[in-house]
PDB file of C-alpha atoms in Angstrom:
ATOM      1  CA  MET A  10     152.882 105.902 106.033  1.00 63.00           C
ATOM      2  CA  VAL A  11     156.565 106.281 105.132  1.00 67.00           C
ATOM      3  CA  ASP A  12     157.451 106.799 108.801  1.00 73.00           C
ATOM      4  CA  ALA A  13     155.316 103.887 109.998  1.00 77.00           C
ATOM      5  CA  ASP A  14     156.590 100.492 111.094  1.00 75.00           C
ATOM      6  CA  TYR A  15     154.966  98.127 108.589  1.00 77.00           C
ATOM      7  CA  GLU A  16     154.653  95.047 110.816  1.00 78.00           C
ATOM      8  CA  LYS A  17     153.426  96.946 113.891  1.00 78.00           C
ATOM      9  CA  SER A  18     150.973  98.991 111.798  1.00 77.00           C
ATOM     10  CA  LYS A  19     149.716  95.827 110.105  1.00 81.00           C
ATOM     11  CA  ALA A  20     149.141  94.210 113.520  1.00 80.00           C
ATOM     12  CA  ALA A  21     147.366  97.331 114.776  1.00 79.00           C
ATOM     13  CA  LEU A  22     145.125  97.350 111.680  1.00 79.00           C
ATOM     14  CA  LYS A  23     144.221  93.682 112.199  1.00 80.00           C
ATOM     15  CA  GLN A  24     143.404  94.431 115.856  1.00 79.00           C
ATOM     16  CA  HIS A  25     141.270  97.402 114.811  1.00 76.00           C
ATOM     17  CA  ILE A  26     139.354  95.271 112.311  1.00 79.00           C
ATOM     18  CA  LYS A  27     138.701  92.611 114.968  1.00 76.00           C
ATOM     19  CA  THR A  28     137.522  95.007 117.674  1.00 77.00           C
ATOM     20  CA  LYS A  29     135.937  98.024 115.949  1.00 76.00           C
ATOM     21  CA  LYS A  30     132.831  98.311 113.829  1.00 73.00           C
ATOM     22  CA  PHE A  31     133.838 101.553 112.080  1.00 74.00           C
ATOM     23  CA  ALA A  32     136.449 101.989 109.364  1.00 75.00           C
ATOM     24  CA  PRO A  33     139.800 103.196 110.701  1.00 73.00           C
ATOM     25  CA  SER A  34     141.678 106.319 109.770  1.00 76.00           C
ATOM     26  CA  LEU A  35     145.410 106.063 109.111  1.00 75.00           C
ATOM     27  CA  ALA A  36     146.101 107.450 112.582  1.00 73.00           C
ATOM     28  CA  ASP A  37     144.206 104.543 114.156  1.00 72.00           C
ATOM     29  CA  PHE A  38     146.785 101.997 113.077  1.00 67.00           C
ATOM     30  CA  SER A  39     149.898 103.846 111.924  1.00 74.00           C
ATOM     31  CA  ILE A  40     152.636 102.960 114.426  1.00 72.00           C
ATOM     32  CA  PRO A  41     155.797 105.113 114.119  1.00 73.00           C
ATOM     33  CA  ILE A  42     159.055 103.274 113.385  1.00 73.00           C
ATOM     34  CA  ASN A  43     160.742 104.337 116.629  1.00 68.00           C
ATOM     35  CA  SER A  44     157.754 103.590 118.849  1.00 61.00           C
ATOM     36  CA  ASP A  45     157.873 100.727 121.274  1.00 60.00           C
ATOM     37  CA  SER A  46     154.987  98.307 120.991  1.00 57.00           C
ATOM     38  CA  GLU A  47     154.204  98.496 124.713  1.00 60.00           C
ATOM     39  CA  ASN A  48     153.409 102.225 124.447  1.00 64.00           C
ATOM     40  CA  SER A  49     151.444 101.685 121.230  1.00 64.00           C
ATOM     41  CA  GLN A  50     149.378  98.930 122.800  1.00 70.00           C
ATOM     42  CA  ALA A  51     148.718 101.116 125.859  1.00 73.00           C
ATOM     43  CA  GLU A  52     147.557 103.948 123.590  1.00 75.00           C
ATOM     44  CA  MET A  53     145.330 101.592 121.609  1.00 75.00           C
ATOM     45  CA  LYS A  54     143.822 100.261 124.849  1.00 79.00           C
ATOM     46  CA  ALA A  55     143.240 103.816 126.126  1.00 79.00           C
ATOM     47  CA  TRP A  56     141.387 104.759 122.944  1.00 79.00           C
ATOM     48  CA  GLU A  57     139.368 101.557 123.114  1.00 80.00           C
ATOM     49  CA  ILE A  58     138.252 102.462 126.648  1.00 81.00           C
ATOM     50  CA  ILE A  59     137.347 105.986 125.539  1.00 82.00           C
ATOM     51  CA  GLU A  60     135.403 104.695 122.520  1.00 80.00           C
ATOM     52  CA  GLN A  61     133.506 102.208 124.688  1.00 81.00           C
ATOM     53  CA  SER A  62     132.657 104.942 127.186  1.00 81.00           C
ATOM     54  CA  VAL A  63     131.373 107.257 124.456  1.00 78.00           C
ATOM     55  CA  ALA A  64     129.355 104.451 122.845  1.00 78.00           C
ATOM     56  CA  LYS A  65     127.831 103.587 126.226  1.00 79.00           C
ATOM     57  CA  GLU A  66     126.883 107.218 126.892  1.00 76.00           C
ATOM     58  CA  MET A  67     125.401 107.657 123.407  1.00 74.00           C
ATOM     59  CA  LYS A  68     123.490 104.343 123.453  1.00 76.00           C
ATOM     60  CA  ASN A  69     120.352 105.799 125.016  1.00 75.00           C
ATOM     61  CA  TYR A  70     120.756 109.288 123.594  1.00 73.00           C
ATOM     62  CA  VAL A  71     117.571 110.727 122.132  1.00 75.00           C
ATOM     63  CA  PRO A  72     118.033 113.861 120.037  1.00 75.00           C
ATOM     64  CA  PRO A  73     115.895 116.833 121.056  1.00 79.00           C
ATOM     65  CA  ASP A  74     112.626 117.441 119.237  1.00 85.00           C
ATOM     66  CA  VAL A  75     113.448 120.249 116.822  1.00 85.00           C
ATOM     67  CA  ASP A  76     109.804 121.346 116.622  1.00 88.00           C
ATOM     68  CA  LYS A  77     109.753 122.069 120.363  1.00 88.00           C
ATOM     69  CA  MET A  78     112.924 124.172 120.303  1.00 86.00           C
ATOM     70  CA  PRO A  79     112.522 127.931 120.795  1.00 88.00           C
ATOM     71  CA  ILE A  80     114.211 128.774 117.490  1.00 88.00           C
ATOM     72  CA  SER A  81     113.146 130.261 114.166  1.00 89.00           C
ATOM     73  CA  ASP A  82     111.317 128.158 111.608  1.00 90.00           C
ATOM     74  CA  GLU A  83     114.207 128.639 109.178  1.00 91.00           C
ATOM     75  CA  LEU A  84     116.652 127.138 111.650  1.00 88.00           C
ATOM     76  CA  LYS A  85     114.253 124.269 112.395  1.00 87.00           C
ATOM     77  CA  GLN A  86     114.037 123.498 108.671  1.00 88.00           C
ATOM     78  CA  TYR A  87     117.826 123.622 108.357  1.00 87.00           C
ATOM     79  CA  LEU A  88     118.300 121.276 111.316  1.00 83.00           C
ATOM     80  CA  LYS A  89     115.762 118.810 109.955  1.00 83.00           C
ATOM     81  CA  ALA A  90     117.319 118.864 106.487  1.00 83.00           C
ATOM     82  CA  ASN A  91     120.869 118.454 107.831  1.00 79.00           C
ATOM     83  CA  ARG A  92     120.239 116.424 110.961  1.00 72.00           C
ATOM     84  CA  ARG A  93     122.836 113.778 110.204  1.00 65.00           C
ATOM     85  CA  ASN A  94     125.497 116.436 109.654  1.00 56.00           C
ATOM     86  CA  VAL A  95     124.776 118.293 112.898  1.00 49.00           C
ATOM     87  CA  ARG A  96     126.484 116.786 115.928  1.00 56.00           C
ATOM     88  CA  THR A  97     124.846 117.334 119.265  1.00 55.00           C
ATOM     89  CA  PRO A  98     127.343 117.401 122.120  1.00 56.00           C
ATOM     90  CA  PHE A  99     126.681 115.091 125.017  1.00 58.00           C
ATOM     91  CA  LYS A 100     127.315 115.879 128.643  1.00 65.00           C
ATOM     92  CA  SER A 101     130.081 113.871 130.251  1.00 69.00           C
ATOM     93  CA  LYS A 102     129.143 111.691 133.192  1.00 75.00           C
ATOM     94  CA  LEU A 103     132.701 111.549 134.492  1.00 76.00           C
ATOM     95  CA  THR A 104     133.456 112.594 138.033  1.00 83.00           C
ATOM     96  CA  VAL A 105     135.783 115.552 138.611  1.00 84.00           C
ATOM     97  CA  ALA A 106     138.588 113.135 139.516  1.00 87.00           C
ATOM     98  CA  GLN A 107     137.986 111.090 136.342  1.00 86.00           C
ATOM     99  CA  GLU A 108     138.004 114.243 134.206  1.00 84.00           C
ATOM    100  CA  GLN A 109     141.291 115.358 135.783  1.00 87.00           C
ATOM    101  CA  GLU A 110     142.778 111.906 135.221  1.00 89.00           C
ATOM    102  CA  ARG A 111     141.629 111.937 131.602  1.00 86.00           C
ATOM    103  CA  LYS A 112     143.046 115.434 131.016  1.00 86.00           C
ATOM    104  CA  ALA A 113     146.376 114.407 132.576  1.00 89.00           C
ATOM    105  CA  PHE A 114     146.487 111.292 130.398  1.00 89.00           C
ATOM    106  CA  LEU A 115     145.726 113.286 127.240  1.00 86.00           C
ATOM    107  CA  GLN A 116     148.339 115.914 128.167  1.00 87.00           C
ATOM    108  CA  LYS A 117     150.898 113.121 128.622  1.00 89.00           C
ATOM    109  CA  GLN A 118     150.065 111.844 125.130  1.00 88.00           C
ATOM    110  CA  ILE A 119     150.363 115.360 123.681  1.00 86.00           C
ATOM    111  CA  ASP A 120     153.763 115.780 125.334  1.00 85.00           C
ATOM    112  CA  GLU A 121     154.932 112.394 124.013  1.00 87.00           C
ATOM    113  CA  LEU A 122     153.844 113.261 120.488  1.00 85.00           C
ATOM    114  CA  ALA A 123     155.625 116.614 120.700  1.00 84.00           C
ATOM    115  CA  LYS A 124     158.830 114.845 121.813  1.00 86.00           C
ATOM    116  CA  ARG A 125     158.532 112.389 118.916  1.00 84.00           C
ATOM    117  CA  GLU A 126     158.093 115.247 116.453  1.00 81.00           C
ATOM    118  CA  GLU A 127     161.106 117.073 117.856  1.00 83.00           C
ATOM    119  CA  SER A 128     163.291 113.976 117.732  1.00 83.00           C
ATOM    120  CA  SER A 129     162.284 113.236 114.139  1.00 78.00           C
ATOM    121  CA  ARG A 130     163.370 116.698 112.941  1.00 71.00           C
TER     122      ARG A 130
END
């Protein structure tokens, strides 16, 4: 957190605590010193929207019945024993346009982060 802006990171942490039910990672609230708060707030809002979308999609998710799967008994036993550690991917309900918009947004963030890294070197 040496490169983080203390006041902005502190504000982001307080916002995370108010709006999220899961513990944050450092990346969730660490705001770089040179970052402008408008961009940081936009990024936080974008992640909030993504998290809400994922939570909404997973709300009614029912995991498949392992006993009915056409797999070996050994694998069934493993899945049952480690069920909490095995993540089942969910199918996105986004339209093609929404997926393209999301990919473009994420690419923009990747490019911004790469620029920040380059400028900090």
